[in-house]
Amino acid sequence: MNKGKVWKYGDNVNTDVIFPGKYTYVLMEPEEMAKHALENLDPGFAAQVKAGDIIVAGRNFGCGSSREQAASCLKYAGVQVVIAVSFARIFFRNAINQGLPVIQSEKAVRNISAGEEVEVDFEKGQIKAEKGTFKFPALPDSVLSILKAGGLIEHTKLFIRNVDIDDTSF
Amino acid sequence: MGATFSEKVLGAKAGEVVIVSPDYILSHDNTAAISKKFAQLGVDKVKCPDKIIIILDHVVPASTEKYAQNHKIIREFVEKQGISNFFDIHNGICHQVLSESGFAMPGKLILGADSHTTSYGAFGAFSAGIGRSEVASVWATDKIWLRVPDTIKIELKGSFAKGTFAKDAILKIIGEQGADRANYKALEFCGRAVKDLTLASRLVFANMAAEMGAKNGYFAPDSRTLDFLRQHARADFKPVFSDPDAEFEAVLKYDLSTLDPQVACPHTVDNVKPIAEVEGLKFHQGLIGTCTNGRFEDLKVAADILRDKKIHPAVRVLILPASRKEFLKALRKGIIEVLAEAGCVILNSGCGPCLGAHQGILAPGEIALSTANRNFQGRMGSRDSKIFLASPATVAASAITGEITDPRKYL
Ligand code: SF4
């Protein structure tokens, strides 16, 4: 994993500020979607975010709508991982299913500041930041296998082609 | 140790991950996007066409060529896949249409590409929102992973005092508990007050369970549920109940009789205040309707308040019936006439202004007072507009004065 610059936000970053409802049926292309990421929360984000940047936020990140674009627009904008105190349930699923890694770590969030560079190591389950190294628990296998496949669509393709694939990793 | 409703339906203990086959899968206007995902999977036909329910409601009738194209793609997909449970634009909002059409049955597992899929718990179903890729994947495989949720019990007692309703109760609960209190968890609404709650009111609770972060909300089916389903059920079903000795994460108690009307203030649903603290605040647009509060009983209480009155000249009020059936019921009882006489704009049943796509967008600086379930920044239009949430009675009373008003003054 490469180092990434941190964008820091508060609690309850909801799907309408990440990807406004008015775009949900209009913007379909990844580049277009990326241009509007976080528009209602931080209008400067989309223009300045760089590939590999990291979002760090408080509780209940991604609450609200089930719209998958809230996860995919961040991925298309180049975000490599979102670290939050907690995630809203559907956003958590959507992020995994879009191949966007998510990490839950209150300690990391408390200790990481906006603008610093941090390094995330998924194998070791740790985040290296200025104020220290923070461990996070590994994701369940069923979830990891989707991330590894590059998202649910790719994972399901594997499943369809090879029905012997372990059911529990579906 | 017994099992909770959710543990029984999913067949495993809370915390475990299970692979399940849903009974029904809902999608709406997002079906066009889902069908594109489905196409990427490289299979030609959906596995179980009879499990698929598609309801066009989000932008109906189409407001732009783009939306029209989406609807066209969906109609062609429905045709090609032989999907019989298709509801075109004249039916209403998905959660109401699915419920009134008898798909929401006790013990069924219903998943939908919409966060308020939690609604069907009002009928004793297990229902949860999922994402688009997941719907495409379920169409192809009839399988999905779900984590069995822990359950929080919400015990309701007492009966509503004048001027308070299900909406006030659930706003109060969300305000006290917080928008993420039930994240990844199930809510079970129970207690002595439940038997007096109409199915329409139970839908308000189950619908807004999503705003507390819940995976699903649940009411044990009772005689009201079964009476309704005797006429409408689409299939055989078997009610499922939590065991008395099941393990609940928490039991929260609420007394409906001591409740004041509540208002959720911008920009989060848990920013809830009793009406006295926001009374007098001027607003520009009222909205009575949506999948949360657009049923007959909601329109009726609004009409009771607005009968022989005019809405304040500084406000505009939109009426958005949850479905054509509910609209017709209200029409036949003269309720729609009362609302139109008062100066309200009657919209067709659909999502319309609720998600800011068309039919009542807010300009910068404008304030809406709405019966919907969500008040996120920019949801109904401009990023610089604000949304307050309240009951239909509160919106109707406020429409007369042009400022947030306690409905008890008009009842
Ligand atoms: S009425 Fe609003 S909350 Fe309900 S389904 Fe439509 S957009 Fe969603």
XYZ file of C-alpha atoms and ligand atoms in Angstrom:
589
model
C 0.000 0.000 0.000
C 1.189 3.496 -0.768
C 1.120 6.487 1.456
C -1.873 8.723 1.080
C -2.826 12.207 2.137
C -5.644 12.461 4.664
C -8.925 14.307 4.165
C -10.660 14.513 7.516
C -14.378 14.910 8.193
C -16.778 14.610 11.128
C -19.679 12.331 12.104
C -22.654 11.297 9.981
C -21.177 12.092 6.571
C -24.296 11.085 4.651
C -24.883 9.845 1.144
C -26.539 13.085 0.023
C -23.406 15.088 0.770
C -21.180 12.425 -0.769
C -23.178 12.021 -3.963
C -26.319 14.201 -4.252
C -29.579 12.476 -5.162
C -30.096 14.713 -8.170
C -27.179 12.975 -9.907
C -28.123 9.400 -9.148
C -29.836 8.744 -12.452
C -27.943 11.304 -14.491
C -24.234 10.706 -13.966
C -23.113 7.235 -14.946
C -19.529 7.668 -16.139
C -16.780 7.178 -13.539
C -15.011 10.424 -14.458
C -18.204 12.424 -14.221
C -19.129 10.829 -10.909
C -15.678 11.529 -9.478
C -16.048 15.224 -10.285
C -19.008 15.492 -7.906
C -17.686 13.393 -5.028
C -18.368 14.983 -1.628
C -19.759 18.025 -3.392
C -22.273 18.956 -0.699
C -19.771 18.562 2.142
C -16.512 19.851 0.752
C -16.873 21.529 -2.629
C -13.067 21.684 -3.014
C -12.499 17.959 -2.563
C -13.136 16.628 -6.054
C -10.797 19.081 -7.757
C -7.900 18.525 -5.357
C -8.075 14.863 -4.370
C -5.198 12.718 -5.691
C -5.123 9.016 -6.430
C -4.254 7.192 -3.225
C -5.640 9.813 -0.849
C -7.390 8.619 2.276
C -10.627 9.752 3.914
C -10.748 9.721 7.710
C -14.088 10.423 9.351
C -16.160 10.021 12.489
C -19.179 7.901 13.283
C -21.778 6.535 10.888
C -19.958 7.349 7.648
C -22.205 6.889 4.611
C -25.535 6.983 6.419
C -28.679 7.549 4.413
C -29.505 6.297 0.973
C -28.570 2.898 -0.405
C -27.031 4.559 -3.446
C -23.910 2.689 -4.404
C -22.452 5.738 -6.116
C -21.638 7.144 -2.678
C -18.970 4.456 -2.516
C -18.065 4.265 -6.192
C -17.655 8.044 -6.674
C -15.034 8.021 -3.904
C -13.266 5.104 -5.513
C -13.357 6.792 -8.919
C -12.018 9.980 -7.337
C -8.958 7.984 -6.316
C -9.643 7.395 -2.624
C -7.727 4.252 -1.609
C -9.456 3.610 1.691
C -11.949 5.189 4.088
C -11.102 4.997 7.789
C -13.964 5.840 10.134
C -15.114 5.329 13.704
C -18.083 3.433 12.248
C -19.882 2.962 8.944
C -23.555 2.904 8.093
C -24.549 -0.634 7.206
C -25.470 -0.254 3.554
C -22.485 1.984 2.819
C -20.211 -0.627 4.356
C -21.646 -3.306 2.067
C -21.577 -1.019 -0.959
C -17.961 -0.021 -0.375
C -16.836 -3.646 -0.178
C -18.948 -4.497 -3.198
C -17.374 -1.663 -5.175
C -13.895 -2.753 -4.139
C -13.358 0.274 -1.886
C -11.664 -0.854 1.346
C -13.092 0.435 4.616
C -11.488 0.334 8.040
C -13.134 0.853 11.380
C -10.761 2.282 13.981
C -11.777 4.893 16.504
C -8.225 5.193 17.797
C -6.787 5.901 14.380
C -9.471 8.480 13.662
C -8.829 10.263 16.946
C -5.100 10.469 16.290
C -4.886 11.276 12.597
C -5.109 14.884 11.409
C -6.169 16.389 8.138
C -3.377 16.742 5.623
C -0.937 14.240 7.133
C 0.384 11.279 5.170
C -0.519 7.828 6.449
C 0.232 4.328 5.260
C -2.254 1.473 5.431
C -1.100 -2.129 5.452
C -3.994 -4.551 4.987
C -1.881 -7.679 5.341
C -0.580 -6.606 8.715
C -3.821 -4.851 9.661
C -2.157 -1.613 10.627
C -2.194 2.094 9.901
C 1.075 4.018 10.214
C 0.462 7.662 11.054
C 2.460 10.532 12.511
C 1.263 9.862 16.047
C 1.848 6.128 15.960
C 0.778 2.821 14.478
C -2.818 1.702 14.857
C -3.993 -1.878 14.500
C -7.322 -2.835 12.999
C -9.028 -6.249 12.909
C -9.004 -8.173 9.632
C -12.263 -8.306 7.691
C -14.189 -11.623 7.640
C -13.093 -13.977 4.834
C -16.399 -13.704 2.982
C -15.912 -9.962 2.774
C -12.191 -10.103 1.970
C -12.771 -12.412 -0.957
C -15.076 -9.803 -2.532
C -12.485 -7.048 -2.069
C -9.791 -9.292 -3.502
C -11.885 -10.043 -6.576
C -12.153 -6.272 -7.139
C -15.766 -5.975 -6.099
C -18.969 -7.986 -6.022
C -19.606 -8.039 -9.763
C -16.211 -9.618 -10.426
C -16.721 -11.923 -7.469
C -20.121 -13.059 -8.713
C -18.636 -13.718 -12.148
C -16.148 -16.058 -10.513
C -19.004 -17.657 -8.618
C -21.070 -18.185 -11.755
C -18.164 -19.643 -13.690
C -17.176 -21.965 -10.930
C -20.112 -23.018 -8.810
C -17.770 -25.067 -6.661
C -16.381 -21.876 -5.172
C -16.789 -22.130 -1.422
C -20.317 -21.022 -0.629
C -19.249 -19.329 2.558
C -16.945 -17.007 0.672
C -19.750 -15.888 -1.585
C -31.874 -19.580 25.133
C -34.524 -18.664 22.571
C -34.070 -16.886 19.270
C -35.101 -13.467 17.994
C -37.286 -12.953 14.955
C -34.232 -12.079 12.838
C -32.277 -15.109 14.042
C -35.189 -17.359 13.131
C -35.747 -15.926 9.656
C -32.037 -16.029 8.807
C -31.498 -19.333 10.569
C -28.418 -18.432 12.591
C -27.308 -16.618 15.723
C -26.721 -12.864 15.849
C -23.271 -11.976 14.539
C -22.997 -14.949 12.186
C -22.775 -14.461 8.438
C -25.237 -16.530 6.414
C -25.830 -17.113 2.725
C -29.537 -16.826 1.991
C -32.048 -16.740 -0.848
C -34.541 -13.879 -0.510
C -38.260 -14.285 -1.182
C -38.493 -10.993 -3.072
C -36.046 -8.440 -4.430
C -37.234 -4.886 -5.024
C -35.758 -2.269 -7.291
C -37.162 0.945 -8.720
C -35.894 3.477 -11.252
C -32.426 2.242 -10.375
C -33.305 -0.967 -12.239
C -31.755 0.521 -15.393
C -28.393 0.862 -13.678
C -28.774 -2.560 -12.058
C -29.546 -4.150 -15.407
C -26.243 -2.751 -16.707
C -24.421 -4.374 -13.801
C -26.323 -7.557 -14.489
C -25.192 -7.477 -18.107
C -21.579 -7.413 -16.921
C -22.081 -10.731 -15.176
C -22.279 -12.564 -18.462
C -25.522 -14.423 -17.785
C -28.474 -13.936 -20.020
C -31.449 -14.657 -17.797
C -32.263 -13.846 -14.207
C -32.500 -16.924 -12.043
C -35.914 -16.384 -10.427
C -38.033 -13.864 -12.352
C -40.972 -14.338 -9.983
C -38.963 -13.061 -7.033
C -38.204 -9.781 -8.754
C -40.422 -6.765 -8.077
C -39.823 -3.609 -10.081
C -41.735 -0.417 -9.326
C -41.155 2.830 -11.215
C -41.570 5.678 -8.763
C -38.540 7.878 -8.321
C -38.923 10.240 -11.244
C -42.382 9.625 -12.657
C -43.500 10.585 -15.183
C -40.011 11.049 -16.616
C -38.935 14.676 -16.312
C -36.090 14.590 -18.828
C -35.051 12.566 -21.841
C -32.453 10.866 -19.695
C -35.033 9.638 -17.197
C -37.326 8.607 -20.042
C -34.505 6.555 -21.496
C -33.964 4.881 -18.117
C -37.617 3.912 -17.915
C -37.468 2.563 -21.440
C -34.465 0.385 -20.622
C -36.353 -0.958 -17.604
C -39.522 -1.768 -19.557
C -37.447 -3.627 -22.144
C -35.618 -5.523 -19.411
C -38.913 -6.505 -17.779
C -40.206 -7.767 -21.100
C -37.062 -9.706 -21.944
C -36.779 -11.339 -18.536
C -40.468 -12.170 -18.214
C -40.905 -10.286 -14.948
C -44.568 -10.205 -14.042
C -44.312 -8.153 -10.853
C -43.711 -4.928 -12.708
C -45.490 -1.742 -11.632
C -45.267 1.116 -14.092
C -45.415 4.816 -13.255
C -49.102 4.987 -12.368
C -48.928 2.874 -9.210
C -47.082 4.903 -6.626
C -44.077 4.767 -4.310
C -42.366 1.385 -4.168
C -42.682 0.758 -0.432
C -46.396 1.515 -0.394
C -47.093 -0.384 -3.615
C -45.193 -3.475 -2.492
C -47.008 -3.389 0.862
C -50.525 -2.797 -0.408
C -50.043 -5.416 -3.122
C -49.578 -8.100 -0.497
C -45.912 -8.972 -1.020
C -45.003 -7.830 2.486
C -45.907 -10.939 4.440
C -44.872 -12.251 7.851
C -41.674 -14.270 7.908
C -40.658 -13.398 4.348
C -37.158 -12.197 3.505
C -37.387 -9.129 1.272
C -34.353 -7.214 0.046
C -34.423 -4.030 -1.953
C -32.135 -1.531 -3.615
C -33.554 1.233 -1.459
C -32.691 2.164 2.091
C -36.306 2.298 3.258
C -36.864 -1.339 2.382
C -37.060 -1.701 6.173
C -40.742 -0.710 5.789
C -42.088 -4.256 5.364
C -41.261 -5.099 8.944
C -44.605 -3.399 9.616
C -46.147 -6.665 8.358
C -43.745 -8.964 10.176
C -41.349 -9.482 7.265
C -37.558 -9.329 7.468
C -36.657 -6.609 5.006
C -33.431 -4.735 4.450
C -31.832 -2.406 1.945
C -28.929 -3.542 -0.210
C -26.851 -1.978 -2.984
C -27.233 -2.144 -6.738
C -24.422 -4.590 -7.446
C -25.910 -6.857 -4.819
C -29.286 -6.812 -6.532
C -27.649 -7.691 -9.862
C -25.774 -10.474 -8.152
C -28.910 -11.844 -6.460
C -30.778 -11.748 -9.773
C -28.061 -13.977 -11.209
C -27.383 -16.312 -8.303
C -30.393 -16.155 -5.961
C -27.873 -15.819 -3.141
C -26.524 -13.098 -0.882
C -24.477 -12.826 2.313
C -26.124 -11.244 5.316
C -24.914 -10.781 8.837
C -27.533 -11.775 11.400
C -28.273 -8.615 13.375
C -28.523 -8.140 17.116
C -31.936 -6.865 18.132
C -32.962 -3.808 20.107
C -36.494 -3.943 21.499
C -38.530 -0.773 21.551
C -41.419 -1.110 23.955
C -44.283 1.291 23.319
C -46.995 1.929 25.876
C -49.847 4.391 26.287
C -51.841 5.954 23.499
C -51.267 9.083 21.452
C -52.552 12.330 22.947
C -54.357 14.773 20.640
C -52.098 16.128 17.905
C -49.406 13.461 18.158
C -48.858 10.546 15.831
C -46.506 7.727 14.861
C -44.205 10.259 13.203
C -43.745 12.185 16.444
C -42.963 8.969 18.297
C -40.329 7.725 15.879
C -38.741 11.187 15.612
C -38.548 11.321 19.397
C -36.940 7.877 19.500
C -34.393 8.707 16.773
C -33.638 12.058 18.398
C -32.870 10.432 21.732
C -31.084 7.378 20.430
C -29.116 8.914 17.564
C -28.885 8.247 13.834
C -26.512 5.324 14.264
C -27.852 3.745 17.453
C -29.203 0.747 15.577
C -26.481 0.507 12.937
C -26.270 -3.091 11.695
C -29.037 -4.038 14.151
C -32.686 -5.007 14.100
C -35.402 -3.030 15.844
C -38.380 -4.871 17.260
C -41.322 -2.604 18.066
C -43.497 -4.139 20.755
C -45.473 -3.315 23.854
C -49.074 -2.708 24.762
C -49.487 0.278 22.447
C -48.808 -1.713 19.285
C -52.217 -3.345 18.973
C -53.822 0.080 18.554
C -51.428 1.162 15.827
C -52.855 0.962 12.321
C -50.724 -0.764 9.696
C -50.190 2.667 8.135
C -48.736 3.923 11.427
C -46.578 0.831 11.830
C -45.188 1.584 8.386
C -44.043 4.984 9.663
C -41.990 3.292 12.394
C -40.577 0.561 10.190
C -39.819 3.005 7.364
C -37.897 5.306 9.662
C -36.046 2.493 11.397
C -33.579 3.076 8.553
C -32.909 6.569 9.949
C -31.666 5.017 13.182
C -29.299 2.959 11.063
C -31.294 -0.250 11.490
C -30.934 -3.146 9.116
C -34.574 -4.012 9.625
C -37.514 -3.054 11.803
C -40.167 -5.523 12.925
C -43.661 -5.667 14.329
C -45.023 -9.048 15.376
C -47.965 -9.784 13.095
C -51.332 -9.595 14.862
C -55.004 -9.611 13.938
C -54.681 -6.304 12.052
C -51.887 -7.754 9.946
C -53.716 -10.994 9.303
C -57.026 -9.277 8.496
C -55.280 -7.230 5.835
C -53.398 -10.194 4.423
C -56.474 -12.385 4.246
C -57.476 -10.188 1.320
C -54.107 -9.289 -0.120
C -51.433 -11.916 0.571
C -49.621 -13.065 -2.557
C -48.497 -16.390 -1.191
C -48.677 -18.669 1.800
C -46.790 -17.411 4.781
C -45.954 -18.387 8.301
C -45.705 -15.733 11.014
C -42.388 -15.743 12.871
C -42.038 -14.389 16.413
C -39.164 -13.760 18.800
C -39.052 -16.233 21.670
C -39.799 -14.728 25.089
C -36.357 -15.833 26.284
C -34.496 -14.535 23.230
C -31.486 -12.341 23.832
C -31.983 -8.653 23.115
C -29.167 -6.164 23.081
C -31.281 -3.529 24.795
C -34.865 -2.732 25.683
C -35.891 0.909 25.229
C -39.192 2.086 26.679
C -41.373 4.876 25.377
C -44.702 6.184 26.591
C -46.771 7.550 23.713
C -49.174 9.428 25.969
C -46.574 11.952 27.172
C -45.343 12.856 23.710
C -45.357 16.371 22.225
C -45.274 16.977 18.475
C -41.648 16.675 17.329
C -39.637 18.330 14.577
C -36.340 17.080 13.092
C -34.170 20.074 12.295
C -31.506 20.404 9.588
C -29.418 18.579 8.554
C -29.741 15.276 10.391
C -32.797 13.232 11.271
C -31.644 12.883 14.880
C -31.546 16.650 15.425
C -35.032 16.478 16.939
C -36.721 19.149 19.044
C -40.146 19.377 20.660
C -42.310 21.705 18.613
C -42.260 24.489 21.223
C -38.584 25.088 20.462
C -39.092 25.707 16.749
C -42.554 27.255 16.696
C -42.757 30.457 14.689
C -40.056 29.559 12.198
C -41.121 30.691 8.737
C -40.822 28.281 5.807
C -41.450 28.288 2.062
C -42.583 24.842 1.014
C -44.670 22.257 2.821
C -44.709 18.635 1.690
C -47.339 16.173 2.890
C -46.831 12.674 1.570
C -43.970 10.309 0.571
C -43.557 6.665 1.547
C -43.362 7.764 5.182
C -46.581 9.774 5.529
C -48.562 9.736 2.289
C -51.288 7.280 3.175
C -55.019 7.859 3.599
C -54.817 8.466 7.356
C -52.097 11.082 6.801
C -53.995 12.924 4.086
C -57.136 12.784 6.180
C -55.591 14.411 9.230
C -54.164 17.138 6.989
C -57.592 17.697 5.447
C -59.245 17.808 8.876
C -56.955 20.718 9.719
C -57.175 22.488 6.370
C -60.937 22.152 5.865
C -62.453 25.546 5.007
C -59.048 27.181 5.476
C -56.531 28.631 3.058
C -52.825 28.026 3.170
C -50.738 31.083 3.974
C -49.911 33.132 0.847
C -46.179 33.019 1.573
C -46.021 29.214 1.427
C -46.689 26.566 -1.170
C -47.833 23.112 -0.131
C -47.360 19.912 -2.101
C -49.468 16.793 -1.565
C -47.760 13.566 -2.557
C -49.975 10.499 -1.998
C -47.992 7.325 -1.362
C -49.845 5.391 -4.029
C -52.676 5.615 -6.510
C -54.783 3.403 -4.238
C -54.287 5.742 -1.295
C -54.939 8.706 -3.571
C -58.201 7.138 -4.754
C -59.322 6.425 -1.203
C -58.710 10.059 -0.315
C -60.351 11.251 -3.497
C -63.518 9.274 -2.859
C -63.808 10.670 0.652
C -63.508 14.252 -0.543
C -60.129 14.679 1.115
C -58.280 15.631 -2.025
C -60.923 18.252 -2.727
C -60.441 19.820 0.697
C -56.688 19.965 0.195
C -56.977 21.452 -3.283
C -59.544 24.005 -2.057
C -57.091 25.065 0.630
C -54.539 25.825 -2.061
C -52.362 22.711 -2.024
C -50.738 21.390 -5.194
C -51.727 17.763 -5.741
C -48.891 15.705 -7.232
C -49.096 12.240 -8.704
C -47.989 9.381 -6.476
C -44.244 9.022 -6.671
C -41.093 10.215 -4.974
C -41.074 13.608 -6.666
C -39.673 16.323 -4.420
C -38.615 13.903 -1.671
C -35.263 13.273 -3.306
C -34.926 16.578 -5.089
C -35.137 15.178 -8.589
C -38.193 17.121 -9.793
C -41.613 18.521 -8.798
C -40.745 21.010 -6.110
C -37.023 21.722 -5.881
C -35.846 24.186 -3.236
C -33.981 27.362 -4.198
C -30.962 28.591 -2.218
C -32.051 29.951 1.159
C -35.432 28.223 1.112
C -36.839 26.129 3.925
C -39.092 23.096 3.593
C -41.317 21.523 6.219
C -41.852 17.950 5.128
C -43.397 14.682 6.265
C -40.628 12.671 4.561
C -38.071 10.616 6.419
C -34.846 12.431 5.641
C -33.583 16.013 5.893
C -30.018 15.769 4.647
C -28.390 18.894 3.303
C -29.290 19.487 -0.320
C -31.676 16.539 -0.524
C -34.610 18.532 -1.887
C -32.608 20.888 -4.070
C -30.117 23.621 -3.293
C -27.234 22.854 -0.976
C -28.205 26.081 0.781
C -31.753 25.051 1.527
C -33.010 23.486 4.740
C -35.478 20.706 5.523
C -37.460 20.244 8.732
C -39.373 16.983 9.270
C -42.673 16.624 11.090
C -46.048 14.856 11.087
C -48.753 15.575 8.496
C -50.763 17.385 11.193
C -47.864 19.678 12.008
C -47.224 20.466 8.343
C -50.930 21.138 7.722
C -51.286 23.454 10.732
C -48.094 25.256 9.778
C -49.345 25.696 6.226
C -52.151 27.888 7.555
C -49.875 30.229 9.480
C -46.805 30.106 7.214
C -44.611 29.254 10.190
C -44.001 26.103 12.213
C -47.129 25.712 14.324
C -48.298 23.289 16.991
C -51.117 21.260 15.377
C -52.929 20.949 18.707
C -54.134 24.503 18.139
C -56.116 23.323 15.121
C -57.441 19.957 16.237
S -40.672 8.783 -1.171
Fe -38.606 9.498 -0.672
S -37.877 8.125 0.926
Fe -39.662 7.158 -0.017
S -38.816 5.783 -1.596
Fe -39.260 7.759 -2.559
S -37.351 8.931 -2.446
Fe -37.183 7.233 -1.005
